[in-house]
Coordinates of C-alpha atoms (C1' of nucleotides) in Angstrom, one line a residue:
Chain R
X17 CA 11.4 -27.0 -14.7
X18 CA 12.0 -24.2 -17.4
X19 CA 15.1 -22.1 -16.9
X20 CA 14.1 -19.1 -15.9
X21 CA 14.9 -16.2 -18.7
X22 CA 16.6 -13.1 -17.5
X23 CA 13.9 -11.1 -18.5
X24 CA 12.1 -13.1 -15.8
X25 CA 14.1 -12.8 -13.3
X26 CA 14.1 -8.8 -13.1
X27 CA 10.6 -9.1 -12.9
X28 CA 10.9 -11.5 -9.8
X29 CA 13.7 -8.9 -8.4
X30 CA 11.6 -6.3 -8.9
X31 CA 8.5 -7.4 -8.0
X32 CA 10.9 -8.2 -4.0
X33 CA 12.0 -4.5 -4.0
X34 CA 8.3 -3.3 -4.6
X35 CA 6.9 -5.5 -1.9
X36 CA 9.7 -3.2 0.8
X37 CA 9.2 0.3 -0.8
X38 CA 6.9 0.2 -3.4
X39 CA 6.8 1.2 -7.3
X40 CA 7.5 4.6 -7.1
X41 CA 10.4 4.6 -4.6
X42 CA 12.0 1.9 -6.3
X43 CA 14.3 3.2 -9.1
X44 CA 15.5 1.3 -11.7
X45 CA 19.1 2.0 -10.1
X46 CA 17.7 0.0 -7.4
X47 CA 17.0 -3.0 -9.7
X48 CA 19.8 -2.7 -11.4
X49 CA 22.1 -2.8 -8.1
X50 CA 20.0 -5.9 -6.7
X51 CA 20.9 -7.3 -10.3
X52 CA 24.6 -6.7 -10.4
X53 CA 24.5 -4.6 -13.1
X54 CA 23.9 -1.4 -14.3
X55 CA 20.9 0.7 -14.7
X56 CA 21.7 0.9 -18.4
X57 CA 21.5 -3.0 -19.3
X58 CA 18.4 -3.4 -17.5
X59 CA 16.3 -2.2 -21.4
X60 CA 18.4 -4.8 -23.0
X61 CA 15.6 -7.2 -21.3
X62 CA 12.7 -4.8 -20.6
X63 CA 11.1 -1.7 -22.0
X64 CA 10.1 0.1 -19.2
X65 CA 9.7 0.1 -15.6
X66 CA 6.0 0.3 -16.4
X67 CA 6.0 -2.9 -18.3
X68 CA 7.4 -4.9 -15.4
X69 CA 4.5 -3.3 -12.7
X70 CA 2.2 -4.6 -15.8
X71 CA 3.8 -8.1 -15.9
X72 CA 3.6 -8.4 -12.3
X73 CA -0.1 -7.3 -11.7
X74 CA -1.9 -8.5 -14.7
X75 CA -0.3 -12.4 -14.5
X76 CA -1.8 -12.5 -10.7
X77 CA -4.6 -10.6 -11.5
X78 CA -5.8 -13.3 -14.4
X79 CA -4.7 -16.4 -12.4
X80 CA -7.3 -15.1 -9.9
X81 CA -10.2 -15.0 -12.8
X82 CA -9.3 -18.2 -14.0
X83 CA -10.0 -19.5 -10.2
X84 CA -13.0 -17.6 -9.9
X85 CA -14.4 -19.4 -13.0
X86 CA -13.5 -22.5 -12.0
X87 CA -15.5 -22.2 -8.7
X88 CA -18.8 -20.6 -10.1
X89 CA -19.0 -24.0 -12.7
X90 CA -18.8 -26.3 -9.8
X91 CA -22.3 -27.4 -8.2
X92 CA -20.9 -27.4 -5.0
X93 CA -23.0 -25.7 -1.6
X94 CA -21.9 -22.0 -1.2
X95 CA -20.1 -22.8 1.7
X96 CA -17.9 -25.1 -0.2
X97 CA -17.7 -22.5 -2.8
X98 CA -16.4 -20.1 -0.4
X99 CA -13.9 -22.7 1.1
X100 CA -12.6 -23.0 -2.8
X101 CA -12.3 -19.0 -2.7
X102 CA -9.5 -19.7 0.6
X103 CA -7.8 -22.1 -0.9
X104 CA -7.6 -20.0 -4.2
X105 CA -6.0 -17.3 -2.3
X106 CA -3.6 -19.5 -0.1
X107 CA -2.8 -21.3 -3.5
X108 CA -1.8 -17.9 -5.1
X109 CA -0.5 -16.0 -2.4
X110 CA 2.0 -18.5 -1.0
X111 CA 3.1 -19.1 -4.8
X112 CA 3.5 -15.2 -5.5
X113 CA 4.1 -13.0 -1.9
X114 CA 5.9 -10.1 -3.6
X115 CA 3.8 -10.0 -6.6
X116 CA 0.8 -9.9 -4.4
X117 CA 2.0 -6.7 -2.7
X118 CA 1.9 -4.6 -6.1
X119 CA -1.3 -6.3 -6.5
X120 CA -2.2 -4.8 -3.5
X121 CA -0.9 -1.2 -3.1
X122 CA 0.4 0.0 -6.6
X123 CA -2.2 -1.0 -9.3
X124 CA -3.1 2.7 -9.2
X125 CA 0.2 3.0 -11.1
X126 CA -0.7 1.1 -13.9
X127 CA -0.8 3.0 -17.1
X128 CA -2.0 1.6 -20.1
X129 CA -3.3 -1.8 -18.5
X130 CA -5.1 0.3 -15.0
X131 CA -8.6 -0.2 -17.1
X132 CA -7.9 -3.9 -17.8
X133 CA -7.3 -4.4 -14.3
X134 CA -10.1 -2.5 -12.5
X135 CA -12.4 -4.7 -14.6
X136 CA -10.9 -7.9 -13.6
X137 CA -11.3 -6.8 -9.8
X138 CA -14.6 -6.0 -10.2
X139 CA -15.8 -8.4 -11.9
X140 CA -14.2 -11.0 -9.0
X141 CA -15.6 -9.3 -6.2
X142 CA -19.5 -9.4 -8.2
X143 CA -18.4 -13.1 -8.3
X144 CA -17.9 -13.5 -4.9
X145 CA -21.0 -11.0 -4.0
X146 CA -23.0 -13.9 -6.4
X147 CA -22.0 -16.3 -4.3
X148 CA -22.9 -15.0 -1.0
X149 CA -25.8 -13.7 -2.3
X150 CA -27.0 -17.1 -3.1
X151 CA -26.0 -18.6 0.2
X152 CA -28.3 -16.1 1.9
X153 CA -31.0 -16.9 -0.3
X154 CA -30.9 -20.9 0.4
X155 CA -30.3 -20.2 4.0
X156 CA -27.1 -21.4 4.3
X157 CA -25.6 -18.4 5.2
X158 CA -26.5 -15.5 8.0
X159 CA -29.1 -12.5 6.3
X160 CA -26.1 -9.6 6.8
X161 CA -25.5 -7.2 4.1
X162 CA -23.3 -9.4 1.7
X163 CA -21.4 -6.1 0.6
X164 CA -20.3 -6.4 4.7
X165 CA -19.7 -10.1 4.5
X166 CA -18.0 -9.9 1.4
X167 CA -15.1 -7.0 2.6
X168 CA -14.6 -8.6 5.6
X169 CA -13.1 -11.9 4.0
X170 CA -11.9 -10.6 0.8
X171 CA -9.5 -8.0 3.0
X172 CA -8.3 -11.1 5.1
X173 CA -7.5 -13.5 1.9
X174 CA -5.9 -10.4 0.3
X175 CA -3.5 -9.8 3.2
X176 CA -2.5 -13.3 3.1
X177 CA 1.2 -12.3 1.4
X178 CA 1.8 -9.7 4.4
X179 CA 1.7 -13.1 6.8
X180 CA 2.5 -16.3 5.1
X181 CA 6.2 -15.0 4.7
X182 CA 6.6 -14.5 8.3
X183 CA 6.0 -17.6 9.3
X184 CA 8.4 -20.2 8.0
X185 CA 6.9 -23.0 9.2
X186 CA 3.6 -22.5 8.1
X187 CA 1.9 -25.5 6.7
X188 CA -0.4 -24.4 4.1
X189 CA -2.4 -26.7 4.4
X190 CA -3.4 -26.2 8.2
X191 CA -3.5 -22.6 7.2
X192 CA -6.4 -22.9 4.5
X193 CA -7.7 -25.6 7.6
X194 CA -7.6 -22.3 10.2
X195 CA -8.7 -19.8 7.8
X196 CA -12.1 -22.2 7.2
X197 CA -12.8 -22.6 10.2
X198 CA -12.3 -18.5 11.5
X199 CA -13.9 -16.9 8.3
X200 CA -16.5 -19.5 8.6
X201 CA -17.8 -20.2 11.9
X202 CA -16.0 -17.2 13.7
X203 CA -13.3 -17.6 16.8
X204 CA -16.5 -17.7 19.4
X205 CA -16.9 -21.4 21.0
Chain G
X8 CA -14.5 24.0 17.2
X9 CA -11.4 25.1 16.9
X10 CA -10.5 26.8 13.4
X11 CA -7.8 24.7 11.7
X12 CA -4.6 26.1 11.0
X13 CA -3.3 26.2 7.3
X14 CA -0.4 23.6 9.0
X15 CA -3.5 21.1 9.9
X16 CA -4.8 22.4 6.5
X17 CA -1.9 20.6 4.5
X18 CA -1.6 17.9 6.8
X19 CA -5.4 16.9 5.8
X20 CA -5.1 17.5 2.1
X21 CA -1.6 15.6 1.7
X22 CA -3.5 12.7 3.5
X23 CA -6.0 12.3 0.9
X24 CA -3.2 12.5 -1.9
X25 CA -1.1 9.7 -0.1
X26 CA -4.4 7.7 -0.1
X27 CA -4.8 7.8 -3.6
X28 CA -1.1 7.6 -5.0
X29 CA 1.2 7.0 -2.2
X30 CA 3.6 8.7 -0.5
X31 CA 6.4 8.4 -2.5
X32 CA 4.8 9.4 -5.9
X33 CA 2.8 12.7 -4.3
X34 CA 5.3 15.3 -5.2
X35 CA 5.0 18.7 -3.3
X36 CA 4.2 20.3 -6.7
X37 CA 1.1 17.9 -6.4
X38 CA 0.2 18.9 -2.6
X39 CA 0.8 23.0 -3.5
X40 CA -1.7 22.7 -6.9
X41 CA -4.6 21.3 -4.2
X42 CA -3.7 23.7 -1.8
X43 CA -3.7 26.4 -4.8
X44 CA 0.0 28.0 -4.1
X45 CA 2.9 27.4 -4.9
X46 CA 5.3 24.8 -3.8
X47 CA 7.9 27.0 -2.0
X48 CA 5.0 28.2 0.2
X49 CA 4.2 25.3 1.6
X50 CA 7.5 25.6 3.4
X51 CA 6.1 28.7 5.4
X52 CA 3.5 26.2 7.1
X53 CA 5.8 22.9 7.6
X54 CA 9.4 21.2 7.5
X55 CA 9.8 19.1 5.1
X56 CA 7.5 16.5 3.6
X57 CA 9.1 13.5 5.7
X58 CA 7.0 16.1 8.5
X59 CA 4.1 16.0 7.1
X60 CA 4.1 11.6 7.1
X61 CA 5.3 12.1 10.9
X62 CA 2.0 14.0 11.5
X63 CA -0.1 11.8 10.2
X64 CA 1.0 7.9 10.9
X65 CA 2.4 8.7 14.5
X66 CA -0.8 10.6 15.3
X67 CA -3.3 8.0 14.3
X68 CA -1.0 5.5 15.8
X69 CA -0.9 7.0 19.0
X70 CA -4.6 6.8 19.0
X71 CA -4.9 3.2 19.0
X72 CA -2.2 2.7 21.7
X73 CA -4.4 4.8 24.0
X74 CA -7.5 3.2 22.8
X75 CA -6.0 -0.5 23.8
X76 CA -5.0 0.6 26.9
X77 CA -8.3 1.5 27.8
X78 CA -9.7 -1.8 26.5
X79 CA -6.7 -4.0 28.6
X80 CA -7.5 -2.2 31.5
X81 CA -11.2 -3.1 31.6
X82 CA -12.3 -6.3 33.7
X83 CA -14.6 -7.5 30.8
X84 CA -14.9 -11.1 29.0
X85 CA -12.3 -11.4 26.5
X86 CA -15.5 -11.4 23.7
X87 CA -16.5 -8.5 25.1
X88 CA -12.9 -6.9 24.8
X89 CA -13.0 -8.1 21.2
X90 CA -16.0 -6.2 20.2
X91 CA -14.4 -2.9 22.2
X92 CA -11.5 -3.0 19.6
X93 CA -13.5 -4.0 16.7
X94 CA -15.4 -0.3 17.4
X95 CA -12.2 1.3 18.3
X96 CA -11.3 0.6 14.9
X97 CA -14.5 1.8 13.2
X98 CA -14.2 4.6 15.1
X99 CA -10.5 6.1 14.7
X100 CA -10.7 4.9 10.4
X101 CA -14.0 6.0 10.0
X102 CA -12.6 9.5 11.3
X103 CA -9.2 9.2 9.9
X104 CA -10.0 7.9 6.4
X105 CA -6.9 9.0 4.4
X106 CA -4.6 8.9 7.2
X107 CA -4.8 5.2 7.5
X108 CA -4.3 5.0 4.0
X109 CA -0.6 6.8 5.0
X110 CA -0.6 4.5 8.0
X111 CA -1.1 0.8 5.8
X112 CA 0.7 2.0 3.2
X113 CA 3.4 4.7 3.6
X114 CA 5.0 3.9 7.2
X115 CA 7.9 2.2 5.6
X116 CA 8.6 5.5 4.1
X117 CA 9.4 7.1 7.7
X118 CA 12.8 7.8 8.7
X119 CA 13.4 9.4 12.6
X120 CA 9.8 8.0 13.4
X121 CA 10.4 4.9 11.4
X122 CA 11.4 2.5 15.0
X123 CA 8.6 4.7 16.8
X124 CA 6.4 3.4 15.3
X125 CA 7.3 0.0 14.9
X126 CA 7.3 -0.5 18.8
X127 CA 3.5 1.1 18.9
X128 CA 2.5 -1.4 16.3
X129 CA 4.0 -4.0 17.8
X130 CA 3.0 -3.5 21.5
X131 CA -0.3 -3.1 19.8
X132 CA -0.3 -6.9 18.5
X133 CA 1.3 -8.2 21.6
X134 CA -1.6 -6.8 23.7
X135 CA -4.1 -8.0 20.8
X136 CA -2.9 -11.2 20.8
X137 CA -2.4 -11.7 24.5
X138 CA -6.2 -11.1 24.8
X139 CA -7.0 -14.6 22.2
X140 CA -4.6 -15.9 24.2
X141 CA -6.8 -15.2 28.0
X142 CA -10.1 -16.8 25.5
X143 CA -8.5 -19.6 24.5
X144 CA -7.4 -20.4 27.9
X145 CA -10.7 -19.5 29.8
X146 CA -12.6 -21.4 27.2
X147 CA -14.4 -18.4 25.4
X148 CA -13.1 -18.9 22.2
X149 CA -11.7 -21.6 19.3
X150 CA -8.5 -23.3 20.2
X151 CA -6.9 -22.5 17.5
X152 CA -3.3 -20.4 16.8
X153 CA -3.9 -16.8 18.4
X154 CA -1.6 -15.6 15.5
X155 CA -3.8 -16.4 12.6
X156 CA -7.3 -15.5 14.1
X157 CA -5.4 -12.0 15.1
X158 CA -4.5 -11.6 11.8
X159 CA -7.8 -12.9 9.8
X160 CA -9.4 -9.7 12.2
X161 CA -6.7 -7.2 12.3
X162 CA -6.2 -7.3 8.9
X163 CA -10.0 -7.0 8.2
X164 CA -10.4 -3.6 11.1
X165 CA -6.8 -2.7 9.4
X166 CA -8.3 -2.3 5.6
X167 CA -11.6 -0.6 7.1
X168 CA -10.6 2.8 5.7
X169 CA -11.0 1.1 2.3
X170 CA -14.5 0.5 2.4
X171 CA -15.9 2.6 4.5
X172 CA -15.7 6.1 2.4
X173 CA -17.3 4.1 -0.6
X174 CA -21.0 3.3 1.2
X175 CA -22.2 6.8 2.0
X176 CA -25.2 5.7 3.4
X177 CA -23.1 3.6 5.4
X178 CA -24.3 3.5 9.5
X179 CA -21.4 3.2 11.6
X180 CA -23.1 1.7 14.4
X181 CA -24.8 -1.2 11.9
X182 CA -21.5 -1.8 10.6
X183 CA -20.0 -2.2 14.1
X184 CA -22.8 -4.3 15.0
X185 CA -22.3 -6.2 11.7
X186 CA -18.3 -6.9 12.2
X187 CA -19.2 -8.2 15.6
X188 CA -21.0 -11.2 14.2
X189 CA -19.2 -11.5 11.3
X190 CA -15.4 -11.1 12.8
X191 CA -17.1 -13.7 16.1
X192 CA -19.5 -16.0 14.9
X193 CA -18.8 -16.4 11.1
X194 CA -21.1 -16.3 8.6
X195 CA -22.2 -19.7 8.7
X196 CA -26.1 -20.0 9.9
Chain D
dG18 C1' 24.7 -8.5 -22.8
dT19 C1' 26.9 -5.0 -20.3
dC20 C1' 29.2 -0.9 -20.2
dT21 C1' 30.0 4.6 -20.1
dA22 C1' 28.1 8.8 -21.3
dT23 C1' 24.4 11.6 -21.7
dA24 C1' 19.7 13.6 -22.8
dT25 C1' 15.7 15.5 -20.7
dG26 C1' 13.1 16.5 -17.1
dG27 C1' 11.2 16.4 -12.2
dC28 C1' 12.4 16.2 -7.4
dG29 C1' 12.7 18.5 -2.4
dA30 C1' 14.2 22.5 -0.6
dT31 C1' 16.1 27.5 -0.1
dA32 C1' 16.9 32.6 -1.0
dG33 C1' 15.1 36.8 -1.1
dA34 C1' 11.6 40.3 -3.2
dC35 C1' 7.1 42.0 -2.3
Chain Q
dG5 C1' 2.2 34.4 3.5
dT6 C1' 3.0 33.9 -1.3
dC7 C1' 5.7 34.7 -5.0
dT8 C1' 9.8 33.9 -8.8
dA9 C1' 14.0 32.0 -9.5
dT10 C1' 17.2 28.7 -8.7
dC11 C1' 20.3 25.0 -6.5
dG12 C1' 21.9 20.3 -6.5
dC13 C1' 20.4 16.0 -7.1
dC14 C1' 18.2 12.0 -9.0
dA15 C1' 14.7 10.0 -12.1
dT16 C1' 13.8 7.1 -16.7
dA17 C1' 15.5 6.1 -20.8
dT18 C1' 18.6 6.1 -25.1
dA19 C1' 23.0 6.0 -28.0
dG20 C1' 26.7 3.7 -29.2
dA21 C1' 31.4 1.3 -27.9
dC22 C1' 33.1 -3.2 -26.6

DNA sequence: GTCTATATGGCGATAGAC
DNA sequence: GTCTATCGCCATATAGAC
């Protein structure tokens, strides 16, 4: 395991403080205090408060393109497709719950990157529209408007870092098994 | 219909700049330029801009407190209490767009009303959860833990007011119907 | 690598003229 | 009811000592 670089753990402590208040209420006299230092020595390892919102987004933003283009190469049946998607966002959620929060709520403060990022995140959900699309087509999926279909489970999977945290003994693994089943096939008997 | 007041006036047009940058980062400069004045006038008309959050989030809360009572106090299955919230919340978003943006995102950012509303979310999640719970135990629904099927569909009715405002041709009562089978039987064919 | 001191500017809110 | 002017404070970021 690589020792993690000061400069990385800012980013970790800041991405924490974001999750409570979010980017703009969190000053870097905030960091600084969660660091033990002073607001000052925080540009010794960073340029800008900017640049760590960046860091945070973009990483998680790319690791969830790099998933998504792992499950459109597989042959696998939509369905099995869509139970990839769940595990993608159980996988990346449980392994980054504060990053997942500026994800969530302040990419509309990104500067210089905001661009970069839309594209990603539309570009995922047309992959995930793709998908659904073809499950309608080969019947293996109910004819509702995918745009519909598509909202509904993407909002769940990207609330997953308001939940997993609360539950400490959460087993991933029976999550992802829950989430299949409910996204799926519904809570009706 | 009654005429609004420049107060309610305010109230509306801050909502729809909290959606789109948050709370913390709309500054009153930003809320007097939309209103065209300037920013000491806005202090003829309200408090303080902690206020104008109260308004909003503890309104639209209050709404769905009364709207679950009404659906606890009905004698109906516990599917058919299901679909009764489901267009409770297409209903209150779908008129409250940008103030559930304030509600999601922003209530951490309340200070008097801050344990307020807590409780009413809360009690609001209890009651939720407490009707899974009357399913599972009659039979009507999947046996499986009451706290993540409430949160794969209070999540999804939670982040309504994200996707609603986009499809303009958007029917309200398709889209209710549409949640119903997707939130209750899955997509799955 | 952290500190103190500081530059520069924006924040919420108030006072008082019109 | 809106304005101009301003208060007191806090924001991000930099300079330079240690």
């Amino acid at each position: 395991m690589k020792q993690e670089t000061r400069q990385e753990e800012i980013i970790r402590v800041a991405a924490k403080l974001f999750k409570e208040k979010g980017y703009s209420a969190v000053t870097m006299r905030d960091l600084a205090t969660a660091m033990n230092i002073k607001a000052a020595s925080l540009y010794n390892h960073i340029n800008s408060k900017q640049d760590i919102l960046e860091s945070i987004i973009i990483s998680i933003a790319e690791k969830f393109t790099v998933g998504m283009t792992s499950v459109l190469a597989s042959d696998a049946t939509c369905i099995e497709k869509l139970k990839e998607i769940i595990a993608l966002h159980v996988e990346i959620s449980s392994q980054n719950i504060y990053g997942m929060a500026a994800l969530n709520h302040d990419w509309m403060h990104l500067e210089a990157q905001l661009n970069h990022y839309k594209k990603l995140r539309s570009d995922y959900e047309n992959d995930f529209k793709t998908i659904l699309i073809e499950g309608v087509n080969s019947g293996e999926i109910i004819d509702i408007k995918p745009d519909v279909m598509m909202f509904s489970i993407l909002t769940t999977l990207r609330s997953l870092y308001l939940w997993i945290p609360k539950k400490e003994d959460v087993n991933l693994k029976e999550l992802t098994n829950n989430l299949n089943e409910i996204l799926i096939k519904g809570v009706v008997k």
